[in-house]
Coordinates of C-alpha atoms in Angstrom, one line a residue:
Chain A
M281 CA 15.5 21.8 -18.0
L282 CA 18.7 21.5 -16.3
R283 CA 17.8 23.8 -13.5
F284 CA 14.7 21.6 -12.6
A285 CA 16.5 18.5 -12.4
V286 CA 19.7 19.1 -10.3
R287 CA 16.4 21.0 -8.0
R288 CA 14.7 18.2 -8.0
L289 CA 18.0 16.1 -7.0
M290 CA 19.2 18.1 -4.6
Q291 CA 15.8 17.3 -2.7
L292 CA 16.6 14.2 -3.1
V293 CA 20.2 14.4 -0.1
P294 CA 17.4 15.3 3.0
I295 CA 15.2 12.0 1.7
L296 CA 17.7 9.5 1.5
L297 CA 19.7 11.7 4.8
G298 CA 16.8 10.9 6.8
L299 CA 15.7 7.6 6.1
S300 CA 19.7 6.6 7.1
I301 CA 18.8 8.2 10.5
L302 CA 15.8 6.6 10.5
L303 CA 17.6 2.7 9.9
F304 CA 19.9 3.6 11.9
F305 CA 18.0 4.0 15.1
W306 CA 15.9 1.1 14.5
V307 CA 18.0 -1.3 14.7
R308 CA 20.0 0.2 17.6
A309 CA 16.0 -0.9 18.2
L310 CA 16.3 -3.8 17.8
P311 CA 15.0 -6.5 20.6
G312 CA 18.6 -7.0 22.3
G313 CA 20.3 -4.3 19.8
P314 CA 22.1 -4.3 16.3
A315 CA 24.3 -7.0 18.7
V316 CA 21.5 -9.4 19.1
A317 CA 20.1 -9.2 16.4
L318 CA 23.4 -9.9 14.1
L319 CA 24.2 -12.8 16.4
G320 CA 21.0 -13.8 16.6
E321 CA 20.5 -16.9 18.4
R322 CA 24.1 -17.7 18.9
A323 CA 24.4 -14.9 21.4
T324 CA 26.7 -15.1 24.7
P325 CA 28.0 -11.9 27.0
E326 CA 30.7 -12.3 25.7
K327 CA 30.4 -12.5 22.4
I328 CA 27.9 -9.5 21.9
A329 CA 31.3 -7.4 24.0
Q330 CA 33.6 -8.8 21.2
I331 CA 30.2 -8.3 18.6
N332 CA 30.6 -4.2 20.3
R333 CA 33.2 -3.8 20.6
L334 CA 34.3 -4.7 16.7
Y335 CA 31.3 -3.1 14.9
G336 CA 31.8 0.0 17.7
L337 CA 28.4 0.0 19.3
D338 CA 30.4 1.0 22.5
R339 CA 31.0 4.9 20.9
P340 CA 29.4 8.0 20.8
W341 CA 26.0 7.5 18.8
Y342 CA 27.1 10.4 16.3
E343 CA 30.7 8.8 15.6
Q344 CA 28.8 5.2 15.1
Y345 CA 26.2 7.6 13.2
L346 CA 28.7 8.1 11.0
S347 CA 30.3 5.0 10.4
F348 CA 26.9 3.8 9.3
L349 CA 26.8 6.5 7.3
E350 CA 30.4 5.7 5.2
R351 CA 29.4 1.6 5.0
A352 CA 25.8 2.4 3.8
V353 CA 27.7 4.0 1.0
Q354 CA 29.6 1.6 0.3
L355 CA 26.0 -0.3 0.6
N356 CA 27.6 -2.5 3.3
F357 CA 25.3 -3.7 5.1
G358 CA 27.1 -6.8 6.8
S359 CA 26.4 -10.7 5.9
S360 CA 23.0 -12.3 6.5
I361 CA 23.1 -14.6 8.9
R362 CA 20.9 -17.4 6.8
T363 CA 23.6 -18.0 3.5
Q364 CA 26.4 -16.4 5.3
R365 CA 27.1 -14.0 2.3
P366 CA 27.4 -10.2 1.8
V367 CA 23.4 -8.7 2.3
T368 CA 24.5 -6.6 -1.4
E369 CA 25.6 -9.7 -3.0
E370 CA 22.3 -11.7 -2.1
F371 CA 20.1 -8.5 -3.2
L372 CA 22.3 -8.1 -6.8
R373 CA 21.5 -12.1 -7.3
L374 CA 18.0 -12.1 -6.7
F375 CA 17.5 -8.3 -7.6
P376 CA 17.4 -9.1 -11.7
A377 CA 13.7 -12.3 -11.1
T378 CA 12.2 -8.8 -8.8
V379 CA 12.7 -7.1 -12.0
E380 CA 11.7 -9.7 -14.4
L381 CA 8.8 -10.3 -12.0
S382 CA 7.6 -6.4 -12.4
L383 CA 8.5 -6.4 -15.5
A384 CA 5.9 -8.4 -16.4
A385 CA 3.2 -7.1 -14.0
G386 CA 3.8 -3.7 -15.2
I387 CA 3.5 -5.2 -18.1
F388 CA -0.3 -7.2 -17.7
A389 CA -1.3 -3.3 -15.7
V390 CA -0.2 -0.5 -18.3
G391 CA -1.2 -2.8 -21.1
L392 CA -4.4 -3.7 -19.8
G393 CA -5.1 -0.8 -17.5
I394 CA -4.8 2.3 -20.3
P395 CA -6.8 1.1 -22.6
L396 CA -9.3 -0.3 -20.7
G397 CA -9.6 3.1 -18.8
Y398 CA -9.5 5.2 -22.7
L399 CA -12.3 3.3 -23.3
A400 CA -14.2 3.6 -20.2
A401 CA -13.6 7.5 -20.6
R402 CA -15.0 7.2 -24.1
R403 CA -18.1 4.8 -23.6
H404 CA -19.0 7.1 -20.3
T405 CA -22.0 5.4 -18.6
T406 CA -22.6 2.3 -20.9
L407 CA -22.5 -1.2 -19.4
L408 CA -18.4 -1.9 -19.6
D409 CA -17.5 1.9 -18.0
N410 CA -20.0 0.7 -15.2
V411 CA -17.7 -2.8 -14.9
S412 CA -14.6 -1.0 -15.3
V413 CA -15.0 1.4 -12.0
T414 CA -16.2 -2.1 -10.0
G415 CA -13.7 -4.2 -11.2
S416 CA -10.9 -1.4 -10.4
L417 CA -13.1 -1.1 -7.0
I418 CA -12.7 -5.1 -5.9
G419 CA -9.6 -5.0 -7.8
V420 CA -7.7 -3.2 -5.3
T421 CA -9.3 -4.3 -1.9
V422 CA -8.1 -7.9 -3.0
P423 CA -4.9 -8.7 -1.1
V424 CA -2.2 -9.7 -3.9
F425 CA -1.4 -12.8 -2.2
F426 CA -6.0 -14.1 -2.3
L427 CA -5.1 -13.8 -5.6
G428 CA -2.8 -16.0 -6.3
Y429 CA -3.9 -18.6 -4.4
L430 CA -6.4 -18.7 -6.8
L431 CA -4.8 -18.5 -9.4
R432 CA -2.4 -20.9 -9.2
Y433 CA -5.7 -23.0 -8.4
A434 CA -7.2 -22.3 -10.9
F435 CA -4.7 -22.3 -13.9
A436 CA -1.6 -24.8 -11.8
V437 CA -4.3 -26.9 -9.9
K438 CA -7.3 -27.7 -11.8
L439 CA -6.4 -26.8 -15.1
G440 CA -2.5 -27.3 -15.8
W441 CA -1.9 -25.0 -18.2
L442 CA 1.0 -23.5 -16.2
P443 CA 3.0 -23.1 -13.9
A444 CA 2.2 -23.3 -9.8
T445 CA 5.7 -22.6 -8.2
G446 CA 9.6 -20.5 -9.0
R447 CA 11.1 -19.1 -12.1
Q448 CA 12.3 -22.5 -14.2
D449 CA 11.6 -26.0 -14.5
S450 CA 15.0 -26.9 -13.2
R451 CA 14.0 -30.6 -14.0
E452 CA 14.2 -29.6 -17.9
F453 CA 16.4 -26.7 -17.9
L454 CA 18.9 -28.6 -15.8
D455 CA 22.5 -27.1 -18.0
A456 CA 20.0 -23.6 -18.6
V457 CA 23.3 -20.6 -18.1
H458 CA 21.4 -17.7 -16.3
P459 CA 24.3 -14.2 -17.2
T460 CA 21.9 -11.8 -16.7
G461 CA 20.2 -13.4 -14.0
F462 CA 17.2 -12.3 -16.5
Y463 CA 15.8 -16.0 -17.0
V464 CA 13.9 -14.4 -20.5
L465 CA 16.6 -13.3 -21.3
D466 CA 18.8 -15.4 -20.5
G467 CA 17.0 -18.2 -22.7
I468 CA 17.0 -15.6 -25.4
I469 CA 20.7 -14.6 -25.2
T470 CA 22.0 -18.2 -24.9
G471 CA 20.1 -19.3 -27.7
N472 CA 17.7 -21.3 -26.1
P473 CA 14.4 -20.2 -27.0
A474 CA 12.3 -23.1 -25.2
A475 CA 14.3 -22.1 -21.7
A476 CA 12.9 -18.7 -23.0
W477 CA 9.8 -19.4 -23.6
D478 CA 9.6 -21.4 -20.1
A479 CA 10.5 -18.7 -18.0
A480 CA 7.8 -16.8 -19.3
K481 CA 5.0 -19.2 -18.4
H482 CA 6.3 -18.9 -14.9
L483 CA 6.2 -15.0 -14.7
I484 CA 2.2 -15.7 -15.7
L485 CA 0.7 -16.5 -12.8
P486 CA 2.9 -13.8 -10.6
G487 CA 2.9 -10.6 -12.6
I488 CA -0.8 -11.0 -12.7
A489 CA -1.7 -11.3 -9.2
L490 CA 0.9 -8.6 -8.7
G491 CA 0.0 -6.3 -11.8
T492 CA -3.9 -5.8 -10.6
I493 CA -4.2 -3.1 -8.3
P494 CA -1.8 -0.9 -10.0
L495 CA -3.9 -2.1 -12.9
A496 CA -6.8 -1.1 -11.3
I497 CA -5.1 2.3 -10.4
I498 CA -4.2 3.0 -14.4
T499 CA -7.6 1.5 -15.2
R500 CA -9.6 4.0 -12.7
I501 CA -6.5 7.4 -13.3
T502 CA -7.2 6.8 -17.2
R503 CA -10.3 6.4 -16.9
A504 CA -11.1 10.1 -14.7
S505 CA -8.8 11.7 -15.9
V506 CA -9.8 11.0 -20.3
L507 CA -12.8 12.2 -19.3
D508 CA -11.9 14.9 -17.1
V509 CA -10.0 15.8 -21.0
V510 CA -12.9 15.9 -23.0
H511 CA -14.5 18.5 -21.3
E512 CA -12.1 20.7 -22.2
D513 CA -11.9 23.8 -23.9
Y514 CA -9.6 22.6 -26.6
V515 CA -10.5 19.8 -27.3
R516 CA -14.6 21.9 -28.4
T517 CA -12.7 24.0 -30.7
A518 CA -11.0 20.4 -32.2
E519 CA -14.0 19.3 -32.4
A520 CA -15.3 22.9 -34.0
K521 CA -12.7 23.2 -36.4
G522 CA -13.8 20.2 -38.6
L523 CA -10.6 18.1 -36.7
L524 CA -10.7 13.7 -37.9
K525 CA -12.0 11.9 -34.4
R526 CA -9.1 10.6 -35.0
T527 CA -6.8 13.5 -35.0
I528 CA -8.3 14.8 -31.7
T529 CA -7.8 11.6 -29.5
R530 CA -4.7 11.3 -30.8
R531 CA -3.6 15.0 -30.9
H532 CA -5.2 16.2 -28.1
V533 CA -7.0 14.0 -25.5
L534 CA -4.5 11.0 -25.2
R535 CA -1.7 13.8 -25.0
N536 CA -3.2 15.4 -22.0
A537 CA -4.6 12.8 -20.2
M538 CA -1.5 10.9 -20.5
L539 CA -0.1 13.5 -17.9
P540 CA -1.5 11.6 -14.7
V541 CA -1.1 8.7 -15.8
I542 CA 2.3 8.6 -16.2
T543 CA 2.7 10.0 -12.6
V544 CA 0.8 7.3 -11.0
T545 CA 2.1 5.3 -13.5
G546 CA 5.8 5.7 -12.0
L547 CA 4.2 5.7 -8.6
Q548 CA 3.5 1.9 -8.9
V549 CA 7.2 1.1 -8.6
G550 CA 7.2 1.6 -4.9
L551 CA 3.4 -0.9 -5.2
L552 CA 5.2 -3.3 -7.3
L553 CA 8.5 -3.9 -5.2
S554 CA 7.0 -4.5 -2.2
G555 CA 3.9 -6.5 -3.3
A556 CA 6.5 -8.7 -5.2
V557 CA 7.2 -9.8 -1.5
L558 CA 4.0 -11.6 -1.4
T559 CA 3.8 -12.2 -5.2
E560 CA 7.1 -14.1 -5.1
T561 CA 6.3 -15.6 -1.1
V562 CA 2.6 -17.5 -2.8
F563 CA 4.2 -18.7 -5.9
A564 CA 8.0 -19.2 -4.4
F565 CA 9.6 -17.2 -6.6
D566 CA 13.4 -16.8 -6.1
G567 CA 13.6 -13.0 -5.9
V568 CA 14.4 -9.9 -3.3
G569 CA 10.8 -10.0 -2.1
R570 CA 11.2 -14.5 -1.5
F571 CA 14.7 -13.2 0.0
L572 CA 13.5 -10.7 2.4
N573 CA 10.9 -13.0 4.0
L574 CA 12.7 -16.0 5.5
A575 CA 14.8 -13.5 6.7
I576 CA 11.9 -11.9 8.6
S577 CA 11.2 -15.6 9.6
N578 CA 15.0 -15.7 10.9
R579 CA 15.2 -12.9 12.1
D580 CA 17.9 -12.0 9.2
F581 CA 17.8 -7.9 10.5
S582 CA 21.1 -7.5 8.1
V583 CA 19.6 -8.5 5.1
I584 CA 16.3 -6.6 6.5
Q585 CA 17.7 -3.8 6.9
G586 CA 20.3 -3.7 4.2
F587 CA 16.9 -4.6 1.7
I588 CA 14.0 -2.0 2.6
L589 CA 17.3 0.2 2.1
I590 CA 17.9 0.0 -0.7
I591 CA 14.2 -1.4 -2.1
A592 CA 13.9 2.4 -0.5
V593 CA 16.9 4.3 -2.7
I594 CA 15.6 2.6 -5.6
V595 CA 12.1 3.5 -5.3
V596 CA 13.3 7.4 -4.2
V597 CA 15.1 7.0 -7.8
V598 CA 12.7 6.0 -9.5
N599 CA 10.3 9.0 -8.3
L600 CA 12.4 11.6 -9.3
L601 CA 12.7 10.2 -12.4
V602 CA 9.6 9.6 -12.7
D603 CA 9.2 13.6 -12.4
I604 CA 11.9 14.8 -14.5
A605 CA 9.9 12.2 -17.1
Y606 CA 7.4 15.3 -16.5
G607 CA 8.6 18.2 -17.0
L608 CA 10.1 16.7 -20.5
V609 CA 6.6 16.2 -21.8
D610 CA 5.4 18.7 -19.5
P611 CA 6.6 22.4 -19.6
R612 CA 4.5 24.0 -17.2
V613 CA 6.1 21.2 -14.7
R614 CA 9.3 22.5 -15.4
A615 CA 8.3 26.4 -14.4
R616 CA 7.2 24.8 -11.2
Chain B
M299 CA -19.3 27.9 1.7
T300 CA -20.6 30.9 3.6
A301 CA -20.1 33.9 2.4
P302 CA -18.1 37.3 4.3
H303 CA -21.5 39.6 4.0
E304 CA -23.4 37.3 6.3
L305 CA -20.7 36.7 8.2
G306 CA -20.7 41.1 9.1
A307 CA -24.6 40.7 9.8
A308 CA -24.0 40.1 13.3
A309 CA -23.5 41.6 15.9
D310 CA -20.7 39.7 17.9
P311 CA -18.0 37.9 15.9
R312 CA -17.7 35.5 17.6
T313 CA -21.8 34.6 17.6
A314 CA -21.6 35.2 13.5
M315 CA -18.7 32.3 13.3
V316 CA -20.7 29.7 15.5
L317 CA -23.9 30.3 13.9
A318 CA -22.4 30.4 10.4
G319 CA -20.3 27.4 11.5
A320 CA -23.5 25.3 12.6
E321 CA -25.7 26.4 9.7
E322 CA -22.3 25.2 7.2
G323 CA -22.1 21.7 8.7
G324 CA -25.3 20.8 9.6
S325 CA -26.4 22.3 5.4
L326 CA -23.0 20.0 4.0
G327 CA -23.8 17.9 6.9
R328 CA -27.3 17.1 5.3
D329 CA -26.2 17.7 2.1
A330 CA -23.5 14.4 1.9
W331 CA -26.5 12.4 3.6
R332 CA -28.8 12.7 0.9
R333 CA -26.2 12.2 -1.1
L334 CA -25.0 9.0 0.2
R335 CA -28.3 7.6 0.4
R336 CA -28.9 8.1 -3.1
D337 CA -26.2 6.1 -3.8
P338 CA -26.3 2.7 -3.8
A339 CA -22.0 1.7 -3.8
A340 CA -22.7 4.2 -0.7
V341 CA -25.1 1.7 0.8
V342 CA -23.6 -1.8 0.0
G343 CA -20.7 -0.9 1.7
F344 CA -22.5 0.5 4.8
V345 CA -24.1 -3.3 4.8
L346 CA -20.9 -4.5 4.7
V347 CA -19.1 -2.4 7.3
V348 CA -22.1 -2.9 9.1
L349 CA -22.1 -6.7 8.8
F350 CA -18.8 -6.9 9.0
V351 CA -18.3 -5.0 13.0
A352 CA -22.0 -6.7 13.3
V353 CA -19.9 -9.9 12.4
A354 CA -16.9 -9.0 15.4
V355 CA -18.7 -8.2 18.6
L356 CA -20.8 -10.0 17.9
A357 CA -18.9 -13.8 16.5
P358 CA -18.6 -15.1 19.9
W359 CA -22.9 -15.7 20.0
L360 CA -22.6 -16.5 16.6
A361 CA -20.4 -19.2 15.8
P362 CA -20.9 -22.5 16.1
Y363 CA -18.0 -23.6 18.1
G364 CA -15.4 -21.9 20.1
P365 CA -11.9 -20.7 16.9
T366 CA -9.6 -23.6 19.1
D367 CA -12.8 -26.7 18.8
T368 CA -12.0 -29.9 17.4
P369 CA -15.0 -30.7 16.3
G370 CA -13.7 -33.0 13.5
Q371 CA -10.8 -34.6 15.6
G372 CA -10.5 -38.4 14.2
T373 CA -12.0 -37.3 10.7
V374 CA -9.0 -35.6 9.4
T375 CA -6.2 -36.7 8.1
P376 CA -3.6 -34.3 6.1
T377 CA -4.4 -35.7 3.0
N378 CA -8.8 -35.5 3.7
I379 CA -9.9 -32.2 5.3
P380 CA -13.3 -32.2 4.5
G381 CA -14.8 -29.1 2.7
P382 CA -17.7 -27.3 3.5
S383 CA -20.5 -29.2 4.2
A384 CA -25.0 -29.0 6.3
E385 CA -23.2 -29.6 9.7
H386 CA -20.0 -27.5 8.7
W387 CA -20.2 -24.1 6.2
M388 CA -16.5 -23.8 4.9
G389 CA -15.7 -26.9 6.0
L390 CA -13.4 -28.3 8.7
D391 CA -9.0 -27.4 8.5
N392 CA -6.2 -29.4 8.9
L393 CA -7.0 -29.5 12.8
G394 CA -10.7 -30.6 12.9
R395 CA -11.4 -27.1 13.7
D396 CA -14.6 -25.5 12.2
E397 CA -13.5 -23.0 9.4
L398 CA -16.8 -20.9 10.0
S399 CA -15.7 -20.2 13.2
R400 CA -12.7 -18.9 13.2
V401 CA -13.5 -17.0 10.1
L402 CA -16.5 -15.2 12.4
Y403 CA -13.6 -15.0 14.8
G404 CA -11.1 -13.3 12.7
A405 CA -13.3 -10.5 12.0
R406 CA -12.6 -9.5 15.3
Q407 CA -8.3 -9.4 14.9
S408 CA -9.0 -7.9 11.7
L409 CA -11.4 -4.6 13.0
I410 CA -9.3 -4.5 16.4
I411 CA -6.3 -4.1 14.7
G412 CA -7.7 -1.9 11.7
V413 CA -10.0 0.3 14.4
V414 CA -6.5 0.5 16.7
S415 CA -3.7 0.9 13.8
L416 CA -6.0 3.3 11.9
L417 CA -6.0 6.1 16.1
L418 CA -3.0 5.6 16.6
G419 CA -2.3 6.6 13.3
A420 CA -4.7 9.3 12.5
T421 CA -3.9 10.3 16.5
V422 CA -1.1 11.2 15.4
G423 CA -0.8 12.4 11.7
I424 CA -3.5 15.0 12.7
L425 CA -1.3 16.8 15.5
L426 CA 1.4 16.8 13.0
G427 CA -1.0 18.4 9.8
L428 CA -2.2 20.8 12.9
L429 CA 1.2 21.6 13.7
A430 CA 2.3 22.5 10.4
G431 CA -0.5 23.2 9.3
A432 CA -1.6 25.6 12.1
F433 CA 1.9 27.1 12.7
G434 CA 3.6 27.2 8.8
G435 CA 7.8 28.8 8.5
W436 CA 9.3 26.4 9.9
V437 CA 7.7 23.9 11.6
D438 CA 5.5 23.3 8.7
N439 CA 8.7 22.5 7.0
I440 CA 10.7 20.1 9.1
V441 CA 7.2 18.1 9.3
M442 CA 6.4 17.6 6.3
R443 CA 9.9 16.9 5.6
V444 CA 9.0 14.0 7.8
V445 CA 6.9 13.6 5.7
D446 CA 8.0 13.2 2.8
M447 CA 10.5 10.6 4.7
M448 CA 8.4 8.5 6.0
L449 CA 5.9 8.2 2.4
A450 CA 9.4 7.7 0.1
V451 CA 10.2 4.1 1.4
P452 CA 7.0 2.1 0.4
Q453 CA 4.1 1.4 2.5
L454 CA 4.1 -2.0 3.2
L455 CA 8.0 -2.2 3.4
F456 CA 7.9 -0.1 6.0
A457 CA 5.2 -1.0 7.9
I458 CA 7.2 -5.0 7.7
A459 CA 10.9 -2.8 9.2
V460 CA 8.7 -2.4 12.2
A461 CA 6.9 -5.0 12.8
A462 CA 10.3 -6.9 12.6
M463 CA 12.3 -4.5 14.7
L464 CA 8.5 -5.0 17.3
G465 CA 8.6 -8.6 17.7
Q466 CA 6.2 -10.5 15.8
S467 CA 2.9 -10.4 17.7
L468 CA -0.3 -9.0 16.7
T469 CA -0.1 -5.2 18.8
S470 CA 4.0 -4.9 17.1
V471 CA 1.6 -5.4 13.5
M472 CA -1.6 -3.0 14.6
I473 CA 1.7 -0.1 15.6
A474 CA 3.4 -1.2 12.6
I475 CA 0.1 -0.1 10.3
G476 CA -0.5 3.3 12.8
V477 CA 3.0 4.2 12.0
T478 CA 1.9 3.9 8.1
N479 CA -0.8 6.1 7.6
V480 CA 0.8 8.5 10.2
P481 CA 2.6 10.5 6.9
V482 CA -1.0 11.0 4.9
F483 CA -3.2 11.7 7.6
A484 CA -0.9 14.6 8.4
R485 CA -0.6 15.6 4.8
I486 CA -4.1 15.8 4.3
L487 CA -4.6 17.2 7.3
R488 CA -2.0 19.9 6.2
G489 CA -3.0 20.7 3.2
S490 CA -7.0 21.3 3.2
M491 CA -5.8 24.0 6.5
L492 CA -4.0 25.8 4.5
A493 CA -6.6 25.8 1.6
Q494 CA -9.5 26.5 4.7
R495 CA -6.5 29.4 5.8
G496 CA -6.8 31.3 3.2
S497 CA -10.2 31.2 1.9
D498 CA -12.9 34.0 2.9
Y499 CA -14.1 33.4 6.0
A500 CA -11.1 32.3 8.1
L501 CA -10.0 36.0 6.6
A502 CA -13.1 37.6 8.1
A503 CA -12.5 36.1 11.4
T504 CA -8.9 37.0 11.5
S505 CA -9.3 41.6 10.1
L506 CA -11.9 41.2 12.9
G507 CA -9.8 40.4 16.0
V508 CA -10.6 36.9 16.5
R509 CA -7.2 35.2 18.1
R510 CA -5.4 32.9 16.0
R511 CA -5.3 29.7 17.7
F512 CA -9.5 30.3 18.1
V513 CA -9.7 30.4 14.4
V514 CA -7.1 27.3 14.1
L515 CA -9.6 25.6 16.2
R516 CA -13.0 26.3 16.0
H517 CA -12.9 27.3 12.7
V518 CA -10.3 25.8 10.5
L519 CA -9.5 22.3 11.9
P520 CA -13.5 21.5 11.5
N521 CA -13.8 22.8 8.0
S522 CA -10.6 21.0 6.5
L523 CA -12.2 17.9 8.8
S524 CA -13.8 16.0 5.7
P525 CA -11.1 14.1 3.2
V526 CA -9.3 13.3 7.1
I527 CA -12.2 11.8 7.6
V528 CA -12.6 9.4 4.4
Q529 CA -9.1 8.8 4.2
G530 CA -10.3 7.8 7.4
T531 CA -12.3 5.0 6.0
L532 CA -10.7 3.9 3.5
A533 CA -7.2 3.1 5.2
L534 CA -9.3 0.7 7.4
A535 CA -10.0 -0.9 4.0
T536 CA -5.7 -0.8 3.9
A537 CA -5.5 -0.8 8.0
I538 CA -7.3 -5.3 7.0
I539 CA -5.8 -6.1 4.1
D540 CA -1.8 -4.8 5.1
A541 CA -3.5 -7.0 8.2
A542 CA -3.3 -9.5 6.3
G543 CA 0.0 -9.5 5.1
L544 CA 2.1 -9.0 7.6
S545 CA -0.1 -12.0 8.9
F546 CA 0.6 -14.1 6.1
L547 CA 4.1 -12.6 6.1
G548 CA 4.1 -14.1 9.5
L549 CA 4.7 -11.0 11.3
S550 CA 1.6 -11.0 13.8
G551 CA 3.5 -14.2 15.9
S552 CA 0.7 -17.5 16.2
D553 CA -1.6 -17.7 18.7
P554 CA -3.7 -20.5 17.4
G555 CA -6.5 -18.9 19.8
V556 CA -7.1 -16.4 18.2
P557 CA -7.6 -17.0 14.3
E558 CA -6.7 -13.8 12.4
W559 CA -7.4 -14.3 8.4
G560 CA -4.0 -13.7 7.1
R561 CA -2.4 -15.6 8.8
M562 CA -4.9 -18.4 8.4
L563 CA -4.0 -17.7 4.6
S564 CA -0.6 -18.3 5.3
E565 CA -1.5 -22.1 7.9
T566 CA -3.5 -23.4 4.0
Q567 CA -0.4 -22.5 1.9
R568 CA 0.9 -26.7 1.7
F569 CA -3.4 -27.7 1.5
L570 CA -4.0 -25.5 -1.3
A571 CA -4.1 -29.1 -3.6
S572 CA -6.5 -30.5 -1.6
A573 CA -8.7 -28.3 0.5
F574 CA -8.9 -24.9 -1.7
H575 CA -12.0 -23.9 0.5
L576 CA -9.4 -23.4 3.6
A577 CA -8.0 -20.5 1.3
V578 CA -11.2 -19.2 -0.4
F579 CA -13.3 -18.3 2.8
P580 CA -10.6 -16.4 5.4
G581 CA -9.6 -14.6 1.7
L582 CA -13.6 -13.6 0.7
A583 CA -13.8 -12.0 4.2
I584 CA -10.6 -10.1 3.6
V585 CA -12.3 -8.9 0.1
F586 CA -15.4 -7.9 1.7
A587 CA -14.2 -6.5 4.6
A588 CA -12.1 -4.0 3.0
L589 CA -14.5 -3.8 0.1
G590 CA -16.9 -1.8 2.1
F591 CA -15.2 0.5 3.8
T592 CA -13.5 1.4 0.2
L593 CA -17.0 2.1 -1.0
L594 CA -17.8 3.7 1.7
G595 CA -14.2 5.8 1.8
E596 CA -15.0 6.2 -1.9
S597 CA -18.6 7.3 -1.7
L598 CA -17.3 9.9 1.5
R599 CA -15.3 11.1 -0.8
E600 CA -17.7 12.5 -3.9
A601 CA -20.4 13.3 -1.4
L602 CA -18.5 15.4 0.8
D603 CA -16.0 17.6 -2.3
P604 CA -17.8 20.3 -3.6
K605 CA -16.3 19.6 -6.8
Y606 CA -18.4 15.9 -7.1
R607 CA -21.5 18.2 -6.8
R608 CA -22.2 18.7 -10.5

């Protein structure tokens, strides 16, 4: 098992190196080069020359790349043009919000998708099955931001059941303290359950909007996987042995059917983090995605570069962890 | 799949190959067509796709107004944006333009972005996949590591990075989505070619002394293309959704003469409470266009994949 984990870790090195090369050249390909990107509208020939000297942009490209790598390893991506604060600091400030939102979306997708997919497979070719198949096909074609609008309009504007935007009602919870940045958790640990409940309510609509595509994917894969497994010989053998239906379901069907579901669920992390850019914009949710959107409209390239690299690294690492977890659950994977 | 003994029956191996290929292609195609016609999902998908393409091509004739005409000028104020009526089926937008006309014209942008980005992504991806699949060894290794790296970044973020680099315009959006399609096509074609290279007919051709280039280009490649065709159809759906997403984020720039569904949605954000119709129609247009290609792609996959022939 350790060898498997180490081997998978080693595969990470070329991917991360490649990503750094890609982003290194990305900044150099920006219109006007990195100096203009850094200075924005304040760029004058003198200032550009000054920045080029300061950041060693007049040196050969391989020397530049090495120093870029050195800074990237230290998570030093410069400062945001808009807020004048270090990119990494901004990311760390906003990341808990995005994690909280992604978790809400993930709970919605997994909590609903697995039972729905399982039931659809067990009631194969019935109405429920057809509805789940059609629903998951439509689910992947509804853009996150459109669904966000629909939800906002129905449940916030028309019905007024849930808040339309933001992370917490700032008028009501002006004095709420946020030691961790995870608002729901903060409410609980600071003994302010009303604040926690308010933060949780703010997560419902964006969580559903962000979680719908993963929900569709997880439902489909669970259904397909359960359908595959129930026709396996070992299930028939178990039935022939006269095992209880419940035991067969738990020990033989679910355990085997869940393997592809774990992988696919792990792969949704990338989808959640990138979908957050759109969802957070629709719901004015103050997280990494919304900040990235503002960076795009302000041509804040240090933020775009830093945020995308950090998110990519997170996605790659999470996928690796999922792979290792998969190896733990299924001994056959380790042998490969 | 053609059995090896049939190949040996013809005197000239090349003739045998061509015959076998034609026969197999024909029957596979006919079989797939028969399956598609019987599949209600495929029919719905096909109708949606035809409708979408027809609207895109015929927009100037179908639309009652031009995309920048303002028939509602004077009647529209920020607080009073009329919804659907007999005169304006989808209502007016905040500048007094006819929403139906703009949605119809918007189909053009989505179709152009979809097709161009698909062509770009598929061409480069197929070339890379062909390189990896045909040569194997270190070429395969290098190509696949680059592909892995590109796949490591979530597709939408990757597209954002590329589009941001190229500047805000529809062209940037097309290129960005095209680039993100490259690794997918490369990987699919390579995988499919590797599977076909080991198949009986390829081994038979090689052992009969047919040159490798000929085997790869004439036999392995055409037989490896069906997953690529399926992916192409599905990629059109993703391209339409992603293009709308990038436009929503402001990456397609702003050109009032060229309505784009994602941009239309983004522009209505301020009027969500007072003019909800401005969000519904472009949104539904995206859903129907993407659904058409998704249904068609999924049905094609089922029709072309032998695994589904039970």
